[in-house]
XYZ file of C-alpha atoms in Angstrom:
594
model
C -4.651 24.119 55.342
C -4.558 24.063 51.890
C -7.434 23.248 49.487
C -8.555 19.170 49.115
C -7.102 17.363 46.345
C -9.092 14.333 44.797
C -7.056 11.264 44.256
C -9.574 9.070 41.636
C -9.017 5.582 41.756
C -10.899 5.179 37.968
C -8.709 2.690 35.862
C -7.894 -0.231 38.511
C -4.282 -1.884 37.457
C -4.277 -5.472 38.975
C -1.919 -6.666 41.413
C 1.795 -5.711 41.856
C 3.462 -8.149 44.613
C 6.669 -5.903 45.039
C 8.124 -6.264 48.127
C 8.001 -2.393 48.159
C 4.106 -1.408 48.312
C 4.952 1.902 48.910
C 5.867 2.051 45.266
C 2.662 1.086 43.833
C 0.942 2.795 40.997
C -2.681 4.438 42.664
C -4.751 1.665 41.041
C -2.459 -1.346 41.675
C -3.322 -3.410 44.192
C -0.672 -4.970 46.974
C -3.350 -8.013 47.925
C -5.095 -9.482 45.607
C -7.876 -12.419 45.960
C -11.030 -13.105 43.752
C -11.602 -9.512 41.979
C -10.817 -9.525 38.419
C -9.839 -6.078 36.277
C -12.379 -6.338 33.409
C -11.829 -5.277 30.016
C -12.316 -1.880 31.099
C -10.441 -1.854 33.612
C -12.870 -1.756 36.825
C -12.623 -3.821 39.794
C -15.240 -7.014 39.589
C -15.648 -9.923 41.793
C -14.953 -12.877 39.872
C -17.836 -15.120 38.906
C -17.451 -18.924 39.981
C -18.641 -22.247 38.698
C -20.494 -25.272 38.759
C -20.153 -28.834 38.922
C -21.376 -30.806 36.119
C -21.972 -34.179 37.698
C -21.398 -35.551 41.168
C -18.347 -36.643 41.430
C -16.224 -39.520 40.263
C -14.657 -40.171 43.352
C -11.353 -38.739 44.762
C -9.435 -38.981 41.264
C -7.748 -36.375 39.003
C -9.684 -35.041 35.998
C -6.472 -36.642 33.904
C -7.116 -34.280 30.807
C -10.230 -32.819 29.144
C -10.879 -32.645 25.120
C -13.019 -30.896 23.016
C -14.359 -30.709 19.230
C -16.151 -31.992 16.279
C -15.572 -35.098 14.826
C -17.658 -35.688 11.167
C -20.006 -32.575 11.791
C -20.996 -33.862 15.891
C -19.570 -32.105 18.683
C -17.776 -34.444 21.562
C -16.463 -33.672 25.136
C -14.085 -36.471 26.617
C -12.149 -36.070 29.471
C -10.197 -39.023 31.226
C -10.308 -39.980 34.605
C -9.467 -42.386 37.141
C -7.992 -45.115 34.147
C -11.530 -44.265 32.025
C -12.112 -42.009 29.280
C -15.853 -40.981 29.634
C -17.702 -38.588 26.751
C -20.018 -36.225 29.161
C -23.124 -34.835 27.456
C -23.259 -31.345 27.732
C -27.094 -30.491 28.038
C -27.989 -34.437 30.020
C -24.808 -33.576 32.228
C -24.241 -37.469 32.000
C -21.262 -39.360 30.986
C -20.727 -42.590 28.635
C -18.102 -44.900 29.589
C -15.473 -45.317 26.114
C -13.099 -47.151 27.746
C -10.073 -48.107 30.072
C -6.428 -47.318 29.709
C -3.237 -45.581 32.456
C -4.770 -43.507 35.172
C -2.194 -40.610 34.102
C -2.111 -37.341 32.790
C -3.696 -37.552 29.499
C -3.247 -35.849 25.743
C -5.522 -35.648 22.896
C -4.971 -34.544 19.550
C -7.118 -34.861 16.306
C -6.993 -35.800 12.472
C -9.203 -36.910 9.918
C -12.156 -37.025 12.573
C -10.707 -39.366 14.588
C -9.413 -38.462 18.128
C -5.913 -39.593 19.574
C -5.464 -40.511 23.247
C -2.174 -40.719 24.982
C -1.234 -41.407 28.753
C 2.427 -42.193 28.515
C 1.777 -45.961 28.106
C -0.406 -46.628 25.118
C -1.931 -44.609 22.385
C -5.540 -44.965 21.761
C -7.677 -43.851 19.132
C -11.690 -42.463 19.370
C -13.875 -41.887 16.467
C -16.956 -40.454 17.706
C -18.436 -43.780 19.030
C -18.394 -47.249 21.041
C -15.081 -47.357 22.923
C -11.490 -46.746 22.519
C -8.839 -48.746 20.411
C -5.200 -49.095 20.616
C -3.714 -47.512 17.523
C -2.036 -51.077 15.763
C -0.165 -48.736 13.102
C 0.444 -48.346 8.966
C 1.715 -51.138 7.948
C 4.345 -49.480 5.835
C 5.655 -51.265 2.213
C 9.448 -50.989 2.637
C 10.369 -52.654 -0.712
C 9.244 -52.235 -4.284
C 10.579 -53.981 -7.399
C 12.168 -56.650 -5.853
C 13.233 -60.079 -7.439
C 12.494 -63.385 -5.369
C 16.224 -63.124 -4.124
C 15.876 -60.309 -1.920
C 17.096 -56.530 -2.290
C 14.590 -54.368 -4.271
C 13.952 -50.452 -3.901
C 13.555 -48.814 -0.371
C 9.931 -47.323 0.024
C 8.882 -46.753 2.940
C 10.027 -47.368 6.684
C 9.503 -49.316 9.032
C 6.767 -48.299 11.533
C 7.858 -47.469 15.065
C 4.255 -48.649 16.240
C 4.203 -51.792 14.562
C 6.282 -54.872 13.202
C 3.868 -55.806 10.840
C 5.280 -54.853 6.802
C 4.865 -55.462 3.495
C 6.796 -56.080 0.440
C 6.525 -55.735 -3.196
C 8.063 -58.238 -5.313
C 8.245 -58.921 -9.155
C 7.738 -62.663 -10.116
C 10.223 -63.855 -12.444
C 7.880 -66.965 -13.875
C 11.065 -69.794 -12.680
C 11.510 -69.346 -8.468
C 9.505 -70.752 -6.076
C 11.566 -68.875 -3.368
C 11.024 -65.486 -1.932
C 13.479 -64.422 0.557
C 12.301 -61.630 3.107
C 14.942 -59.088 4.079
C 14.659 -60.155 7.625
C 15.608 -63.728 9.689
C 13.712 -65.225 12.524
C 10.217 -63.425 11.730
C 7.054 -63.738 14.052
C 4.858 -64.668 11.366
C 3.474 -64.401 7.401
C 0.050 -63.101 7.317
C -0.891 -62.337 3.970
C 0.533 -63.377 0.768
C -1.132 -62.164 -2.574
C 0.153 -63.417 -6.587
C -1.796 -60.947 -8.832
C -4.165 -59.473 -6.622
C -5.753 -63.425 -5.393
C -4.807 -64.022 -1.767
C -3.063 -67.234 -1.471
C -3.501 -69.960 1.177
C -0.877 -71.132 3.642
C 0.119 -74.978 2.822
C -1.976 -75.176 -0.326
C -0.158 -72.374 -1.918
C 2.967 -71.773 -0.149
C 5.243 -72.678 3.256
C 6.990 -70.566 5.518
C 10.317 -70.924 7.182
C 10.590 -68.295 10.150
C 13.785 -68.835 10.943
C 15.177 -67.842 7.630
C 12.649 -65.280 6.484
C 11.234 -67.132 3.379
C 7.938 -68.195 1.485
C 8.435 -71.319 -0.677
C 5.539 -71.271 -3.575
C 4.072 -74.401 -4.482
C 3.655 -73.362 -7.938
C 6.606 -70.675 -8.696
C 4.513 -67.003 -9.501
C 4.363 -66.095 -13.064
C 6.390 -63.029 -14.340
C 5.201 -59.372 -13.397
C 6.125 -56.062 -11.664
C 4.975 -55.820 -8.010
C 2.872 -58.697 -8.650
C 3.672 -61.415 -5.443
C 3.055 -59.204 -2.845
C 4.273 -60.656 1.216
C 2.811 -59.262 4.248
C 5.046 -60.430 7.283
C 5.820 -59.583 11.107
C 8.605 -59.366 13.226
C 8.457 -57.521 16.264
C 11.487 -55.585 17.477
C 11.376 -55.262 21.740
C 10.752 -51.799 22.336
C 10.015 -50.211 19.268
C 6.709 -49.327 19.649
C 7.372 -48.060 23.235
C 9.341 -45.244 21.732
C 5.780 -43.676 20.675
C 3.416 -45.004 22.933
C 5.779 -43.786 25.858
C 5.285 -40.573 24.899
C 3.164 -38.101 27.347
C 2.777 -34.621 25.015
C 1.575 -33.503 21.847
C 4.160 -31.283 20.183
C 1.383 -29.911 16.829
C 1.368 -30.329 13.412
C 4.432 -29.170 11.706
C 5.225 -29.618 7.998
C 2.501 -32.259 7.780
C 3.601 -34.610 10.596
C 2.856 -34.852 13.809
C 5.164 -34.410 16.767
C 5.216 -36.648 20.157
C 7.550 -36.212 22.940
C 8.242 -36.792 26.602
C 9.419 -40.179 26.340
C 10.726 -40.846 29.793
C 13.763 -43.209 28.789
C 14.082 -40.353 25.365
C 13.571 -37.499 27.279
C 15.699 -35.294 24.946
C 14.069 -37.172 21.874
C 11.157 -35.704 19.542
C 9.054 -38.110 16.831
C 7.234 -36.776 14.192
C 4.423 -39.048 12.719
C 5.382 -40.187 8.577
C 3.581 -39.607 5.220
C 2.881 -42.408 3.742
C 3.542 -43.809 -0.401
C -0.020 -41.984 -0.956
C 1.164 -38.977 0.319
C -0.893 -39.022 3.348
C 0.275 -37.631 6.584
C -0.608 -40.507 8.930
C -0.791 -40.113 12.613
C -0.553 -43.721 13.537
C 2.919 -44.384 11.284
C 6.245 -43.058 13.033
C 9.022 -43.744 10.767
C 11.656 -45.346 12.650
C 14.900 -43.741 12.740
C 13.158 -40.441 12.025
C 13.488 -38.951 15.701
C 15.901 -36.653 16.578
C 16.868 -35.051 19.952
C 18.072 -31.916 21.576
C 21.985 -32.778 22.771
C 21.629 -33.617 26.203
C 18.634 -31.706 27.190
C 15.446 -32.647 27.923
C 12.040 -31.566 25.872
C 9.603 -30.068 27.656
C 7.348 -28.285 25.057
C 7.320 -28.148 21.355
C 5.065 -25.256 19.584
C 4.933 -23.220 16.108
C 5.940 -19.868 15.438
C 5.592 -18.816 11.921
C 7.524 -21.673 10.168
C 9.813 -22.639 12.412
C 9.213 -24.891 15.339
C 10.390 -24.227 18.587
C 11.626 -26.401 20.843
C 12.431 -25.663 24.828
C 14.057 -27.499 26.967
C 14.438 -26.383 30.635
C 16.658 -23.486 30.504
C 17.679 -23.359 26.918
C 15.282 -22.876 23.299
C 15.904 -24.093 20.104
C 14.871 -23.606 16.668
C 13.851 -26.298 13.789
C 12.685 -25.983 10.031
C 12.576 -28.411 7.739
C 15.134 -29.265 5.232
C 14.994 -31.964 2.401
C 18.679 -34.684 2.527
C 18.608 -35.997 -0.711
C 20.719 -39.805 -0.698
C 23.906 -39.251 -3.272
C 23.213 -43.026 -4.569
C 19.602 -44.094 -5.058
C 18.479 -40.089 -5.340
C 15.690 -40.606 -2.359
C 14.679 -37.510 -0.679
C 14.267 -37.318 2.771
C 13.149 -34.740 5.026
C 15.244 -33.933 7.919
C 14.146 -31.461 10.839
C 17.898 -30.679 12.364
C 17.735 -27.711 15.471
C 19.508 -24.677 15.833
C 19.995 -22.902 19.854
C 18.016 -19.893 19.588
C 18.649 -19.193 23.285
C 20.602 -20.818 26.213
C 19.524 -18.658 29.050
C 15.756 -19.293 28.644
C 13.531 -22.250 28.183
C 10.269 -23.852 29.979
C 9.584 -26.165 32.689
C 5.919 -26.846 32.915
C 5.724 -29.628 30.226
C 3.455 -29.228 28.347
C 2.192 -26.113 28.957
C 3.440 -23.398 26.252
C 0.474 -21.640 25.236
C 0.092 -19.426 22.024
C -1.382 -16.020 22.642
C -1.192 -13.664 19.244
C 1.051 -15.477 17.688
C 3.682 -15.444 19.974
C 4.649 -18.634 22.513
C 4.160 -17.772 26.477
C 6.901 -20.313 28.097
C 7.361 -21.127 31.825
C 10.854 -20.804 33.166
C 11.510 -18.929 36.010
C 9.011 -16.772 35.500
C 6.570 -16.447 32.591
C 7.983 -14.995 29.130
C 6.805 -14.191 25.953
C 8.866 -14.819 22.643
C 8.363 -12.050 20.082
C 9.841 -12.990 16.580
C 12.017 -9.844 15.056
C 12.672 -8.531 11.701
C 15.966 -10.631 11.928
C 15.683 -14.256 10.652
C 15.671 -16.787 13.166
C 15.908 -14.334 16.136
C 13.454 -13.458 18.580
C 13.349 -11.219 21.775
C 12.127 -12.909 25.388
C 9.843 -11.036 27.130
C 9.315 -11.053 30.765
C 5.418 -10.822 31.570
C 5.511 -12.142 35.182
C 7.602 -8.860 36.715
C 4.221 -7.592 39.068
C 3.648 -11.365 40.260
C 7.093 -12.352 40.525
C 6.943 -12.743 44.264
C 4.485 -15.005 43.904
C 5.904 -17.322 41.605
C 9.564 -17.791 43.341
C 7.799 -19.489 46.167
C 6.163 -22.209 43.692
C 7.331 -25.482 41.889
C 6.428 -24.317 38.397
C 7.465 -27.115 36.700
C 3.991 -27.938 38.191
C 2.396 -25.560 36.525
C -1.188 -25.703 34.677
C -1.966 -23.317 31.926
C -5.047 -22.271 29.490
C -5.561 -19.384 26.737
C -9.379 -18.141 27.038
C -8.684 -16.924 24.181
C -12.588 -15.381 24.039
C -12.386 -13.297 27.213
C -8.317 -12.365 26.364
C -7.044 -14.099 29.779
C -3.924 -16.068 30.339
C -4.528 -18.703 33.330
C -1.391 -20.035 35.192
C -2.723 -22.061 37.844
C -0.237 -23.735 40.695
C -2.219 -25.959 43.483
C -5.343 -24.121 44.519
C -3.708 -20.766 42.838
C -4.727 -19.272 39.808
C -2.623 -16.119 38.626
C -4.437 -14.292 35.758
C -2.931 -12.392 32.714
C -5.661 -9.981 30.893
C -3.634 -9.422 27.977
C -6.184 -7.244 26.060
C -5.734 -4.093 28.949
C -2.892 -2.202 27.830
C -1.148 -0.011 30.646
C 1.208 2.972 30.638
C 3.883 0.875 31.756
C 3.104 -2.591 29.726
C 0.853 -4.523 28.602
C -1.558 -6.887 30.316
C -2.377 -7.018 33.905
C -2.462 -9.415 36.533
C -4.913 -10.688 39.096
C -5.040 -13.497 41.474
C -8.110 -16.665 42.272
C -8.276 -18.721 45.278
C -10.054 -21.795 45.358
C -11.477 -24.570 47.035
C -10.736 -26.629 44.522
C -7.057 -28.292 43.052
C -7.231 -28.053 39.078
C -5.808 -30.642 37.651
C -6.625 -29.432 33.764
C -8.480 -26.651 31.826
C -10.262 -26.832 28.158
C -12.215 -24.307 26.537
C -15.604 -25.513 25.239
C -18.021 -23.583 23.339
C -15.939 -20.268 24.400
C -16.840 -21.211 27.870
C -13.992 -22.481 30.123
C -14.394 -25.819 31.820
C -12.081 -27.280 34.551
C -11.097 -30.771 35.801
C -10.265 -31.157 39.607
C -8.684 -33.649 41.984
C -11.930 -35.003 43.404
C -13.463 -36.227 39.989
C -15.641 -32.965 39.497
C -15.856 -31.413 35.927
C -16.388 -27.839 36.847
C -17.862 -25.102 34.449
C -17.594 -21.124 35.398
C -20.679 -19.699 34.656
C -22.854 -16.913 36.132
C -23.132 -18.117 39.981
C -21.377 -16.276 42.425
C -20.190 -19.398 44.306
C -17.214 -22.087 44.121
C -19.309 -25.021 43.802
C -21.612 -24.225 46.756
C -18.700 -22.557 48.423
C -18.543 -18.684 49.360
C -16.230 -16.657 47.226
C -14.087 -14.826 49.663
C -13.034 -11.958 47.430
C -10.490 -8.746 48.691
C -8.478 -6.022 47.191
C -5.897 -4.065 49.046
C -3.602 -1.115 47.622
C -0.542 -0.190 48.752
C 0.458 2.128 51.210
C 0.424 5.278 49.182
C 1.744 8.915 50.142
C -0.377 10.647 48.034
C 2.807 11.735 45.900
C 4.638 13.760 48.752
C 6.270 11.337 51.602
C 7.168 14.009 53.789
C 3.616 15.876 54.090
C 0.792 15.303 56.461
C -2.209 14.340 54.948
C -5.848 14.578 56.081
C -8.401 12.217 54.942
C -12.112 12.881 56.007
C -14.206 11.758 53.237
C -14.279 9.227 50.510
C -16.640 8.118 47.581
C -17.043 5.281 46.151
C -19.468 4.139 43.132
C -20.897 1.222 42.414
C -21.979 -0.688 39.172
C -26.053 -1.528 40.461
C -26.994 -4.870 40.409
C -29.848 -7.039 41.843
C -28.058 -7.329 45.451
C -24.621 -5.714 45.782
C -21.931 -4.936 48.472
C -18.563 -3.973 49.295
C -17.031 -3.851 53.298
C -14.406 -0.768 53.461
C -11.156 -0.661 56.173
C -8.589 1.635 55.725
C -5.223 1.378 57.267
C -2.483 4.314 57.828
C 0.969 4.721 59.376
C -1.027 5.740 62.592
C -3.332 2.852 62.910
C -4.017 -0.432 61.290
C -7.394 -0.701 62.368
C -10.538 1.183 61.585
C -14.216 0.952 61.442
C -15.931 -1.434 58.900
C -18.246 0.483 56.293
C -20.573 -0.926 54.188
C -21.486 0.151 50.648
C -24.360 -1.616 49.227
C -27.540 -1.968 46.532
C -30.299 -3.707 45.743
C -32.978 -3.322 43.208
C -36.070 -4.398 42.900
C -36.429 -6.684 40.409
C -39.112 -8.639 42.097
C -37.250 -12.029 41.220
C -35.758 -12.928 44.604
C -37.939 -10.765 47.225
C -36.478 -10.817 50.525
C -38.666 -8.890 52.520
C -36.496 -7.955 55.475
C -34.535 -5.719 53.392
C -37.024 -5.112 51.041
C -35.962 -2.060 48.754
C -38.083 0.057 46.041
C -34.897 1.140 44.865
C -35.149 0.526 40.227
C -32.355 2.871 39.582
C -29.497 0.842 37.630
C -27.117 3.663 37.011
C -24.105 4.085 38.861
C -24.478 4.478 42.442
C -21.525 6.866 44.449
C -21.657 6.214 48.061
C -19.883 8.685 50.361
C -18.350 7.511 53.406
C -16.359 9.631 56.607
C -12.735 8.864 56.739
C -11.225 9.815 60.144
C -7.305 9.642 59.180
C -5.848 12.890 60.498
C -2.448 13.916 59.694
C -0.894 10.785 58.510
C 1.714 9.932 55.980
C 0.435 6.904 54.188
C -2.958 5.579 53.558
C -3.694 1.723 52.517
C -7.658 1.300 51.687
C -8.844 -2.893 52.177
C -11.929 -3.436 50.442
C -13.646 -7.375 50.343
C -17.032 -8.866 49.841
C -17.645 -12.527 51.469
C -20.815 -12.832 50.576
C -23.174 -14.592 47.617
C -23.820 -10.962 46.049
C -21.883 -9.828 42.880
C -19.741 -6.584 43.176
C -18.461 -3.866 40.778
C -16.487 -0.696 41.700
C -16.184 1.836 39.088
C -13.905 4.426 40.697
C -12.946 5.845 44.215
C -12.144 9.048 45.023
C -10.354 10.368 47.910
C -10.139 13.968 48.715
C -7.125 14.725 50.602
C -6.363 18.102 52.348
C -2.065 18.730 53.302
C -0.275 20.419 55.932
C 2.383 21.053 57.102
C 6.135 19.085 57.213
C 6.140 15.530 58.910
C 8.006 16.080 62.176
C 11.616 14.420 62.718
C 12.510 11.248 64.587
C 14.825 11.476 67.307
């Protein structure tokens, strides 16, 4: 028999779900639950988290938000039809108001936080309670005489019916004609900057759109100035219907997911000051996709992206200037950049170096080229593709820790996770899987720490506790069935080593499995030191030694063909493997079938 071999399991390569484990890298994992690869690339059971309050009751965390607002840092999230602001060191939260029990969005500008549910859109500024956003009331007309007509300035405001126009007196009419019929109302009416008074000053005739002066204005430019409203039915739907944030792109903001718009994007206006205003939405100024439904609008570079389910687009910004009155406007038209790819988890594009991560069938990348307006589609999901065909992703959840380098997808209870900063021989990034206790319902990253909303009203933070919220982390890695390189020679395993990063209390249960038997013993690698800050003294250790620690451990696996090694911890304890080894002797040929 010839001379052992050691097979070193040292660089651990997250989990492959091939249907074909017998193809598996030595490293890669066919079952993965609850170890993580670190940066490293060592096996680690994951750490869990804590609950930051009771609970709310049985009600989604709707959406979580996090940032500074004049100088003061602010957590909201929204739940059960409440947006609450929890205090992170009290661990109490501050009622701010009621609106839709739905999934929620937040954005910010100018230190004041937007809130939309799909039904409303609600403004926060770092106190008291939220307010419905009533709009810029924009000043569509300049220069205009008492008759009517005058200069275009601005639009009208999707949010609001409320406008205002400019007129200049001519010193002889007493009428001023509006440029619309059947109004709600005049509120405000200035002559030289001094507000005038209804009756005393002037009368209004709704039906035809006009103030009558008492006393006709004297002559001046922009001087009579008419503040009126007439609400159009659904206008201001069109934005407040919207569910998703698309970014900031060319100084506007864009909204989208409009249910009765679905292929529809707005952007947000600048205003006569030059002021890119989040609560004035031009009307007129949204566009849409064809037939095809938005789900997710991001930047790359300078050009926005837009996907739709199975198709992505392109959109830059280009300036229509009007052949008669010489206005410029700027239009945002889209160009396919690819109809075989797209996203369906709206929502849920996230930006990792630059380049957009997209949900479709699986997850992909997009990688801009040297070639304008191209880019190459990366698939990143290939070693958990398994996994992923038997999911709804259109349900999908996503976060960037950006900090720690980790891409979360979560699905139900599921969490597939991307460590993007390991680079392998064969790509980059590997993949490991959480199971929880717990259904996420949304993720934010606060203070480089990740926080998580669930479906029973608990705001969870992962910390340093090696529990789910009080429950046990049931954590297990299995590798494939491997041949050791040769299919068709008998192996013989007797020993194998495995070492252990010390820590206070730590443990690891060891099975093995081969094409001769799927059971074996259980063995037990474990360490404690004494760090005299949790005695226990029925296993009471003087052990201080906190480098590595190999254990050895007798193997009886006697001329087999594959080897699988199962390795799980179920306990409270933390646990870090830093390699295995497993010395392997060969014979002779495996014998034929009949």
């Amino acid at each position: 028999m010839a001379e052992a071999k050691a097979y070193a399991i040292d660089r651990f390569l997250g989990v492959n779900k091939t249907s074909t484990e017998t193809l598996l890298q030595l490293g890669e994992a066919s079952e993965m639950s609850n170890f993580i690869i670190t940066d490293d690339m060592k096996l680690s059971k994951t750490n869990g988290y804590t609950s930051q309050f009771t609970t709310l009751g049985a009600h989604n965390i709707q959406g979580i938000w996090y940032g500074s607002l004049s100088g003061v840092n602010h957590l909201l999230f929204a739940c059960n039809g409440h947006i609450y602001e929890h205090d992170l060191v009290l661990k109490t939260n501050t009622d701010c108001g009621t609106l839709a029990d739905a999934p929620t969005t937040f954005f910010v500008s100018n230190n004041v936080v937007y809130i939309k549910e799909g039904t409303e859109f609600y403004k926060w500024s770092g106190s008291g309670v939220i307010v419905q956003v009533s709009g810029y009331i924009p000043t569509v007309f300049t220069a205009s005489p008492p008759s009517g007509g005058g200069t275009i300035l601005e639009s009208i405001n999707y949010l609001t019916g409320t406008k205002i126009k400019k007129y200049s007196g001519n010193g002889s009419s007493t009428v001023y004609q509006l440029p619309e019929l059947g109004i709600n109302s005049v509120d405000l009416v200035t002559v030289n900057g001094v507000t005038q008074t209804l009756t005393t000053h002037y009368t209004v005739s709704l039906v035809n759109g006009t103030v009558t002066f008492v006393t006709f204005p004297p002559t001046g430019v922009n001087n009579v100035v008419i503040t009126w409203t007439k609400t159009t039915s659904g206008d201001r739907q069109m934005v407040t219907n919207c569910k998703f944030y698309g970014g900031v792109y060319y100084a506007r903001y864009w909204l989208f997911g409009n249910p009765n718009y679905k292929n529809s994007r707005f952007p947000s206006g600048v205003t006569m000051s030059g002021v890119s205003d989040p609560s004035y939405f031009p009307k007129f100024s949204d566009s849409n996709v064809g037939e095809y439904e938005i789900t997710d609008i991001c930047i790359q570079y300078n050009k926005q992206l837009v996907f739709n389910n199975d198709s992505a687009w392109y959109s830059e910004e280009e300036d229509y200037t009007d052949p008669t009155t010489g206005a410029i406007t700027a239009l945002f038209p889209v160009y396919p950049m690819n109809t075989a790819t797209g996203n369906v988890a709206k929502g849920q594009t996230q930006i990792i170096g630059n380049n957009p991560f997209t949900i479709c069938k699986g997850i992909y990348e997009w990688v801009a080229t040297y070639i304008q307006n191209e880019k190459n589609v990366s698939w990143k999901s290939k070693r958990i593709q398994n996994d992923l065909d038997t999911v709804d992703l259109s349900t999908a959840l996503t976060i960037d820790w950006n900090d720690k380098g980790l891409y979360y997808l979560c699905v139900g209870k599921k969490i597939w996770v991307l460590n993007y900063r390991i680079n392998t021989d064969a790509e980059a990034g590997v993949w490991y899987i959480l199971d929880l206790p717990h259904t996420p319902t949304s993720f934010q990253i606060v203070e480089r720490e990740l926080y998580m909303g669930t479906s029973d009203g608990k705001l969870m933070k992962w910390d340093s506790s090696m529990t789910f919220d009080g429950t046990t982390i049931d954590a297990y890695w299995h590798m494939g069935f491997f041949s050791f390189g040769v299919d068709w020679i008998r192996k013989f395993l007797q020993r194998m080593f495995i070492t252990l990063l010390p820590l206070s209390k730590t443990h690891v249960d060891i099975q093995y499995e081969t094409d001769k038997s799927n059971n074996s013993d259980t063995l037990t690698a474990s360490y404690q030191l004494n760090n005299f800050s949790d005695w226990d003294f029925s296993d009471f250790s003087f052990a201080t030694n906190y480098s590595p620690q190999p254990k050895m451990f007798k193997i009886r696996a006697k001329k087999i063909d594959y080897f699988k090694l199962k390795l799980s911890n179920n306990g409270t304890d933390g646990c870090t493997i830093l390699s295995i080894t497993l010395p392997t002797r060969f014979g002779g040929m495996i014998k034929g079938g009949s």
